[in-house]
C-alpha cells in the first residue's frame, strides 16, 4: 500500500540524499529517521517535502527543521507548522544562518504565539473596514495609526497594532470598533474644548501640582459622559460597546462617583461639568477603567490643535477673501463708479434640533445668508468642533490673493513613500514559488533619473522617419475623442444609405428587413493612463538600444497627439539589493527638451529583475485616476539576475507580480523581440497579452501600431 508509513531505513535513505552536504560520520540522519518513523505517512511526506524545499536554500536549515519536526507535530497543526517554517526561512533570508537556526529552535514560544495569533486581529488587516467606520461618523476626517497606547490627538486615532484580549476574533474586532468610537467621541463631544473664560486643558489639569492624578480623574469622568452621549445618539453602537465591556469586567461606581455620573448623563452636560466635578472626587477611589478607555495625552492634543487652528484660520480667511472678491466683481457691474459699501461677515447660530445645547452656524454677508462651498463648510465645521464657535477675528477676509488650496505643500499622508531603509529606497516582497510564500522586504529598489544626453538623438530619429510621420499623426488624430460615425444603428441622426440598399436587396430575396438603417454620431472620450516599462539590461547593447529609443520617440510623438497620459521608466540592476528604476518621463511631466535628452541618454545597464519593478510601477499607476490603466513592458528577454533570479524562480515571481497588477485594475501587456518568448510569455501574460516583433529594426514602426490597436 502506498499510504503505509515509511520505515526508519527508508526515511534515512531519503534524508541522507537531501541532507548530504551537512552529514558526516559523526552527524548522521539515523536519529532523525527513527524519530520520524513513529508518525503516519502524511506527516512523514510533509517533513520530507519541506526538507527538499529548504535544502535548495540551505542544507543546515533543512537539518534543523527535520530535527525539530517531531516535537513541532505535537504542538502545532500542519497549517501552523508551515507558518513556523516560513517564519524561520524569512529570518534566514534577512539575518543569516545562525538567527535562522535559532528561529527553528524557538519552537515552543512560536507555538504559544501562534495560538494567540489564531484569535488575534490586527490593525493592518482591518484598517480599511475601520476607516469606513470612522468615515460614517460625524466630524472631521481622522486617520488611523498604530501606537503603543490607544489615544487621539484630534488629528489621528492611535490604536494597538494587534488585539488578542478575547478568545474569539469577532469580539477582538468589536474591541477595535469600541476604541475607535470612544476616541472619536472625545473629538466630537468636546472633551478637549476649553470652556469660555477657562484655560486650556493642559494648563487646567496642572494648576494644583498633580497633573497625573487630575488627568486620570478627568479621563474617567469624561468616559462616563461620552458613554451617555453615545447611548443617546448611537444606541446600537453603544450596545456593542457595553457587551464587549461586560466580557472584560463590569465597571462599578461608588456612591459618590455614581452621583457624579448621574449629573454627566444629563443631555446638556459638557466637558465643563467634568472639570467642575473633578475637585469633589480627588480623595475617592477611582473606578476601574473601561476596556476601550485608552489613555489621555492633553499635551499632544494641544500641539495638534494649535497647528490645525493656525492652518484653518488662514484658509478660512482666504476663502472669505475669494467670496468677497467674486461678490464685489458682480456688484461693480451695476453699482455707480466709485461706490464702496462696507462689507461685513457675521455668524448666526441656530439651535440644533438633533443635539440639545448645540448650535448650527450660518454665515452671512451684509445681513444676507451665504452658502459656502462644501470645502469651506468643512473648514467651518472643523473650527467649530475645536472651539465651539468661529471667533470674530476669523471672519476678517484675508488680503488679496484669494482662496487657494495649498496643493504644492505635500503632507506626509499625501505622499506614498513605501517601506524604506534610507531616503529614496523602497523595499518589496518577492514571491518564492517553492515555499509558496513571499520573501519579506527582500528587494531594495531605488528610483534614479536617467542621465540626460545632449546628443540630438530625437531630432535624428524624426528625420529618419519623416516619411512615415504624417501617416502616423493622421492615424492617431483619428483616435482622439471626436465624434465618430456609427453605422447600422437601430435609431440615430440620419439614414444609413448603404444599410438601406442592403436591406432592400434582402427584402427582395425574401429575407426579413433589418431594423439597423440609421447612422449615429458618438462622442468617444479617452480616459487612459499608460506606463511604459523599458528593459535597460546589458543585453540591449548596440542596435537593440537604438531601436528601443527610436520606438520611444515615435510613441511620444503619437501619444502627444492622442492626449493620453503616459509615463516611461527604464529598469535594470544587479542582485536584489540593487534594483534600479530609471525615470525617463513621469505622468506629470511634459514631453519637453529634458525628457528628449533623457530618451537620448537611455543606455544598457546590468540585469533584468522584473518582479520588483512591476510591483513599484503598479503602485505608481495606482495613484493615477483613469478608467483604463495599462502597463506595457518593452523587453528583449526573460527575467534574469546575477544572484539566481532566473529560470522558474524568476518567471514565477514575475508572474505573481503581474497577477498583483491585475488585481489592482491594471492591464499588463508585453512587447518583446525574444524569439524564445513563446515558451514563457503565455504563462506570464496570458495567450493574447503579448506580441513578438520578429525583426528588431521594425520595432519603432510596429510599436505605435501595437499601441493603437491596444487602446481602440
Coordinates of N, CA and C in Angstrom, one line a residue, residues 80-230:
X80 N -0.1 25.7 10.9 CA 0.8 26.5 11.8 C 2.2 26.0 11.6
X81 N 2.4 24.7 11.3 CA 3.8 24.3 11.0 C 4.4 25.0 9.8
X82 N 3.6 25.2 8.8 CA 4.1 25.8 7.6 C 4.4 27.3 7.9
X83 N 3.6 27.9 8.7 CA 3.8 29.3 9.1 C 5.2 29.4 9.9
X84 N 5.4 28.4 10.8 CA 6.7 28.3 11.5 C 7.9 28.2 10.6
X85 N 7.7 27.3 9.6 CA 8.8 27.1 8.6 C 9.1 28.4 7.8
X86 N 8.0 29.0 7.3 CA 8.2 30.3 6.5 C 8.8 31.4 7.4
X87 N 8.4 31.5 8.6 CA 9.0 32.5 9.5 C 10.5 32.2 9.7
X88 N 10.9 31.0 9.9 CA 12.3 30.7 10.1 C 13.1 31.0 8.8
X89 N 12.5 30.7 7.7 CA 13.2 31.0 6.4 C 13.3 32.5 6.1
X90 N 12.3 33.2 6.5 CA 12.3 34.7 6.4 C 13.5 35.2 7.3
X91 N 13.6 34.7 8.5 CA 14.7 35.1 9.4 C 16.0 34.8 8.7
X92 N 16.1 33.6 8.2 CA 17.4 33.2 7.5 C 17.7 34.2 6.3
X93 N 16.7 34.5 5.5 CA 16.8 35.4 4.4 C 17.4 36.7 4.8
X94 N 16.8 37.3 5.9 CA 17.1 38.6 6.2 C 18.3 38.8 7.2
X95 N 18.5 37.7 8.0 CA 19.5 37.9 9.1 C 20.7 36.9 9.0
X96 N 20.5 35.8 8.3 CA 21.6 34.8 8.2 C 21.3 33.5 8.8
X97 N 22.3 32.6 8.8 CA 22.1 31.2 9.2 C 21.9 31.0 10.7
X98 N 22.7 31.7 11.5 CA 22.5 31.4 13.0 C 21.2 31.9 13.5
X99 N 20.7 33.1 13.1 CA 19.4 33.5 13.6 C 18.3 32.6 13.0
X100 N 18.5 32.1 11.7 CA 17.5 31.2 11.1 C 17.4 29.9 11.9
X101 N 18.5 29.4 12.3 CA 18.5 28.1 13.1 C 17.9 28.4 14.5
X102 N 18.1 29.6 15.0 CA 17.5 29.9 16.3 C 16.0 30.0 16.2
X103 N 15.5 30.5 15.1 CA 14.1 30.6 14.9 C 13.5 29.2 14.9
X104 N 14.1 28.2 14.3 CA 13.6 26.8 14.4 C 13.7 26.3 15.8
X105 N 14.7 26.7 16.5 CA 14.9 26.2 17.9 C 13.8 26.8 18.9
X106 N 13.3 28.0 18.6 CA 12.4 28.6 19.5 C 11.0 28.1 19.2
X107 N 10.8 26.8 19.2 CA 9.6 26.1 18.8 C 8.4 26.4 19.7
X108 N 8.7 26.2 21.0 CA 7.6 26.4 22.0 C 7.0 27.8 22.0
X109 N 7.9 28.8 22.0 CA 7.4 30.2 22.0 C 6.6 30.5 20.8
X110 N 7.1 30.0 19.6 CA 6.3 30.2 18.4 C 5.0 29.6 18.5
X111 N 4.9 28.4 19.0 CA 3.6 27.7 19.1 C 2.6 28.5 20.0
X112 N 3.2 29.0 21.1 CA 2.3 29.9 22.0 C 1.8 31.1 21.3
X113 N 2.8 31.8 20.6 CA 2.4 33.0 19.8 C 1.4 32.6 18.7
X114 N 1.5 31.5 18.1 CA 0.6 31.1 17.0 C -0.8 30.8 17.6
X115 N -0.9 30.3 18.8 CA -2.2 30.1 19.4 C -2.9 31.4 19.7
X116 N -2.0 32.4 20.1 CA -2.6 33.7 20.3 C -3.0 34.4 19.0
X117 N -2.2 34.2 18.0 CA -2.4 34.8 16.7 C -3.7 34.2 16.1
X118 N -4.1 33.0 16.5 CA -5.3 32.4 15.9 C -6.6 33.2 16.3
X119 N -6.5 33.9 17.5 CA -7.6 34.7 17.9 C -7.4 36.2 17.7
X120 N -6.2 36.5 17.2 CA -5.8 37.9 17.2 C -6.3 38.6 15.9
X121 N -6.7 39.8 16.0 CA -7.0 40.7 14.9 C -6.0 41.8 14.8
X122 N -5.6 42.2 13.6 CA -4.6 43.3 13.5 C -5.2 44.5 12.9
X123 N -4.6 45.6 13.2 CA -5.0 46.9 12.6 C -4.8 46.9 11.1
X124 N -3.7 46.3 10.6 CA -3.3 46.3 9.2 C -4.4 45.6 8.4
X125 N -4.8 44.4 8.9 CA -5.8 43.6 8.2 C -7.2 44.3 8.2
X126 N -7.5 45.1 9.2 CA -8.9 45.6 9.4 C -8.9 47.1 9.2
X127 N -7.8 47.7 8.7 CA -7.7 49.1 8.6 C -8.8 49.7 7.7
X128 N -9.0 49.0 6.5 CA -10.0 49.6 5.5 C -11.4 49.6 6.1
X129 N -11.8 48.5 6.8 CA -13.1 48.5 7.4 C -13.3 49.5 8.5
X130 N -12.2 49.7 9.3 CA -12.3 50.7 10.4 C -12.3 52.1 9.8
X131 N -11.6 52.3 8.8 CA -11.6 53.7 8.1 C -13.0 54.0 7.6
X132 N -13.6 53.0 7.0 CA -15.0 53.2 6.5 C -15.9 53.5 7.7
X133 N -15.7 52.8 8.8 CA -16.5 53.0 10.0 C -16.3 54.5 10.5
X134 N -15.1 55.0 10.6 CA -14.8 56.3 11.0 C -15.5 57.3 10.1
X135 N -15.4 57.1 8.8 CA -16.0 58.0 7.8 C -17.5 58.1 8.0
X136 N -18.1 57.0 8.5 CA -19.6 57.1 8.7 C -20.0 57.9 9.9
X137 N -19.0 58.2 10.8 CA -19.3 59.1 11.9 C -19.1 60.5 11.5
X138 N -19.7 61.4 12.3 CA -19.6 62.8 12.0 C -18.3 63.4 12.3
X139 N -18.1 64.7 11.9 CA -16.8 65.4 12.2 C -15.8 65.4 11.2
X140 N -14.6 65.9 11.5 CA -13.5 66.0 10.6 C -12.9 64.6 10.3
X141 N -12.3 64.5 9.1 CA -11.7 63.2 8.8 C -10.6 62.9 9.8
X142 N -10.5 61.6 10.2 CA -9.5 61.2 11.2 C -8.7 60.0 10.6
X143 N -7.4 60.1 10.8 CA -6.5 59.0 10.3 C -6.4 57.9 11.4
X144 N -6.1 56.7 10.9 CA -5.9 55.6 11.9 C -4.4 55.3 11.9
X145 N -3.8 55.2 13.1 CA -2.4 54.9 13.2 C -2.2 53.9 14.3
X146 N -1.1 53.1 14.1 CA -0.8 52.1 15.1 C 0.1 52.8 16.2
X147 N -0.2 52.5 17.4 CA 0.6 53.1 18.5 C 0.7 52.2 19.7
X148 N 1.7 52.5 20.6 CA 1.8 51.7 21.8 C 0.6 52.0 22.8
X149 N 0.0 53.2 22.7 CA -1.1 53.5 23.5 C -2.3 53.8 22.6
X150 N -3.5 53.6 23.2 CA -4.7 53.9 22.5 C -5.2 55.3 22.9
X151 N -5.1 56.3 22.0 CA -5.5 57.6 22.3 C -5.7 58.4 21.0
X152 N -6.2 59.7 21.2 CA -6.3 60.5 20.0 C -5.6 61.9 20.3
X153 N -5.0 62.5 19.2 CA -4.5 63.8 19.3 C -5.5 64.8 18.6
X154 N -6.7 64.3 18.2 CA -7.7 65.0 17.5 C -7.4 65.1 16.0
X155 N -6.3 64.6 15.5 CA -6.0 64.5 14.1 C -6.0 63.1 13.7
X156 N -5.5 62.2 14.6 CA -5.4 60.8 14.3 C -6.0 60.0 15.5
X157 N -6.4 58.8 15.2 CA -6.8 57.8 16.2 C -5.7 56.8 16.3
X158 N -5.0 56.7 17.5 CA -3.9 55.7 17.6 C -4.5 54.4 18.3
X159 N -4.2 53.3 17.7 CA -4.8 52.0 18.1 C -3.7 51.0 18.2
X160 N -3.9 49.9 19.0 CA -2.9 48.8 19.1 C -2.7 48.2 17.7
X161 N -1.5 47.8 17.4 CA -1.3 47.1 16.1 C -2.0 45.8 16.1
X162 N -2.2 45.1 17.2 CA -2.9 43.8 17.3 C -3.7 43.7 18.6
X163 N -4.8 43.0 18.5 CA -5.6 42.8 19.7 C -5.9 41.3 19.8
X164 N -5.6 40.7 21.0 CA -6.0 39.3 21.3 C -6.6 39.1 22.7
X165 N -7.3 40.2 23.1 CA -7.8 40.2 24.5 C -8.8 39.1 24.8
X166 N -9.7 38.8 23.8 CA -10.8 37.9 24.0 C -10.5 36.6 23.2
X167 N -11.2 35.5 23.6 CA -10.9 34.2 22.9 C -11.3 34.1 21.5
X168 N -12.2 35.0 21.0 CA -12.7 34.9 19.7 C -12.3 36.1 18.8
X169 N -12.2 35.9 17.5 CA -11.8 37.0 16.6 C -12.9 38.1 16.6
X170 N -14.2 37.7 16.5 CA -15.3 38.7 16.4 C -15.2 39.7 17.6
X171 N -15.0 39.2 18.8 CA -15.0 40.1 20.0 C -13.8 41.0 20.0
X172 N -12.7 40.5 19.5 CA -11.5 41.3 19.4 C -11.7 42.4 18.4
X173 N -12.4 42.1 17.3 CA -12.7 43.2 16.3 C -13.6 44.2 16.9
X174 N -14.6 43.7 17.7 CA -15.6 44.7 18.3 C -14.8 45.6 19.3
X175 N -13.8 45.1 19.9 CA -13.0 46.0 20.8 C -12.3 47.1 20.0
X176 N -11.8 46.7 18.8 CA -11.2 47.8 17.9 C -12.3 48.8 17.6
X177 N -13.5 48.4 17.3 CA -14.6 49.4 17.0 C -14.9 50.3 18.2
X178 N -14.9 49.6 19.4 CA -15.2 50.4 20.6 C -14.1 51.4 20.9
X179 N -12.8 51.1 20.7 CA -11.7 52.0 20.8 C -11.9 53.2 19.9
X180 N -12.2 52.9 18.6 CA -12.4 53.9 17.6 C -13.5 54.8 18.0
X181 N -14.6 54.3 18.4 CA -15.8 55.1 18.8 C -15.6 56.0 20.0
X182 N -14.8 55.4 21.0 CA -14.6 56.3 22.2 C -13.7 57.4 21.8
X183 N -12.6 57.2 21.1 CA -11.7 58.3 20.7 C -12.4 59.3 19.8
X184 N -13.2 58.8 18.9 CA -14.0 59.7 18.0 C -14.9 60.6 18.9
X185 N -15.5 60.0 19.9 CA -16.4 60.7 20.8 C -15.7 61.9 21.5
X186 N -14.4 61.6 21.9 CA -13.7 62.7 22.5 C -13.5 63.9 21.6
X187 N -13.3 63.7 20.3 CA -13.2 64.8 19.4 C -14.5 65.4 19.1
X188 N -15.6 64.7 19.0 CA -16.9 65.2 18.6 C -17.7 65.9 19.7
X189 N -17.6 65.3 20.9 CA -18.4 65.9 22.0 C -17.6 66.8 22.9
X190 N -16.4 67.3 22.4 CA -15.7 68.4 23.1 C -14.9 68.1 24.3
X191 N -14.4 66.9 24.4 CA -13.5 66.6 25.6 C -12.4 67.6 25.8
X192 N -11.8 68.0 24.7 CA -10.6 68.9 24.8 C -10.9 70.4 24.6
X193 N -12.2 70.7 24.5 CA -12.6 72.1 24.2 C -12.6 72.9 25.5
X194 N -11.9 74.0 25.6 CA -11.8 74.8 26.8 C -13.1 75.6 26.9
X195 N -13.8 75.6 28.1 CA -15.0 76.4 28.3 C -14.6 77.9 28.2
X196 N -15.5 78.8 27.9 CA -15.2 80.2 27.8 C -14.7 80.7 29.1
X197 N -13.6 81.4 29.0 CA -13.0 82.0 30.2 C -12.1 81.1 31.0
X198 N -12.0 79.8 30.6 CA -11.1 78.9 31.3 C -9.9 78.6 30.5
X199 N -8.8 78.2 31.2 CA -7.5 77.9 30.5 C -7.6 76.6 29.7
X200 N -6.7 76.3 28.7 CA -6.7 75.1 28.0 C -6.5 73.9 29.0
X201 N -6.9 72.7 28.5 CA -6.9 71.5 29.4 C -5.6 71.2 30.0
X202 N -4.5 71.3 29.3 CA -3.2 71.0 29.8 C -2.8 71.9 31.0
X203 N -3.1 73.2 30.8 CA -2.9 74.2 31.9 C -3.8 73.9 33.1
X204 N -5.0 73.6 32.8 CA -6.0 73.5 33.9 C -5.7 72.2 34.7
X205 N -5.3 71.1 34.1 CA -5.0 69.9 34.8 C -3.8 70.0 35.7
X206 N -2.9 70.9 35.3 CA -1.7 71.1 36.1 C -1.7 72.2 37.2
X207 N -2.9 72.8 37.4 CA -2.9 74.0 38.2 C -2.7 73.7 39.7
X208 N -2.9 72.4 40.1 CA -2.8 72.1 41.6 C -1.5 71.3 41.8
X209 N -0.7 71.1 40.8 CA 0.6 70.4 41.1 C 0.6 68.9 40.9
X210 N -0.5 68.3 40.6 CA -0.6 66.9 40.4 C -1.4 66.6 39.1
X211 N -0.8 66.9 38.0 CA -1.5 66.7 36.7 C -1.8 65.3 36.4
X212 N -0.9 64.3 36.9 CA -1.2 62.9 36.5 C -2.5 62.4 37.1
X213 N -2.7 62.7 38.4 CA -3.9 62.3 39.1 C -5.1 63.0 38.5
X214 N -5.0 64.3 38.2 CA -6.1 65.1 37.6 C -6.4 64.5 36.3
X215 N -5.4 64.1 35.5 CA -5.7 63.6 34.1 C -6.5 62.3 34.2
X216 N -6.1 61.4 35.2 CA -6.8 60.1 35.3 C -8.3 60.4 35.7
X217 N -8.5 61.3 36.7 CA -9.9 61.5 37.1 C -10.7 62.2 36.0
X218 N -10.1 63.2 35.4 CA -10.9 63.8 34.3 C -11.2 62.8 33.2
X219 N -10.3 61.9 32.9 CA -10.5 60.9 31.8 C -11.7 60.0 32.2
X220 N -11.7 59.6 33.5 CA -12.8 58.7 34.0 C -14.1 59.4 33.9
X221 N -14.1 60.7 34.3 CA -15.4 61.4 34.2 C -15.9 61.6 32.8
X222 N -14.9 62.0 31.9 CA -15.3 62.2 30.5 C -15.8 60.9 29.9
X223 N -15.2 59.8 30.3 CA -15.6 58.5 29.7 C -17.0 58.2 30.1
X224 N -17.4 58.5 31.3 CA -18.8 58.4 31.7 C -19.8 59.3 30.9
X225 N -19.3 60.5 30.7 CA -20.2 61.5 29.9 C -20.3 61.0 28.5
X226 N -19.2 60.6 27.9 CA -19.2 60.1 26.5 C -20.0 58.9 26.3
X227 N -20.0 58.0 27.3 CA -20.8 56.8 27.2 C -22.3 57.2 27.1
X228 N -22.7 58.2 27.9 CA -24.1 58.7 27.9 C -24.4 59.3 26.5
X229 N -23.5 60.1 26.0 CA -23.7 60.7 24.7 C -23.9 59.6 23.6
X230 N -23.0 58.6 23.6 CA -23.1 57.5 22.6 C -24.4 56.7 22.8

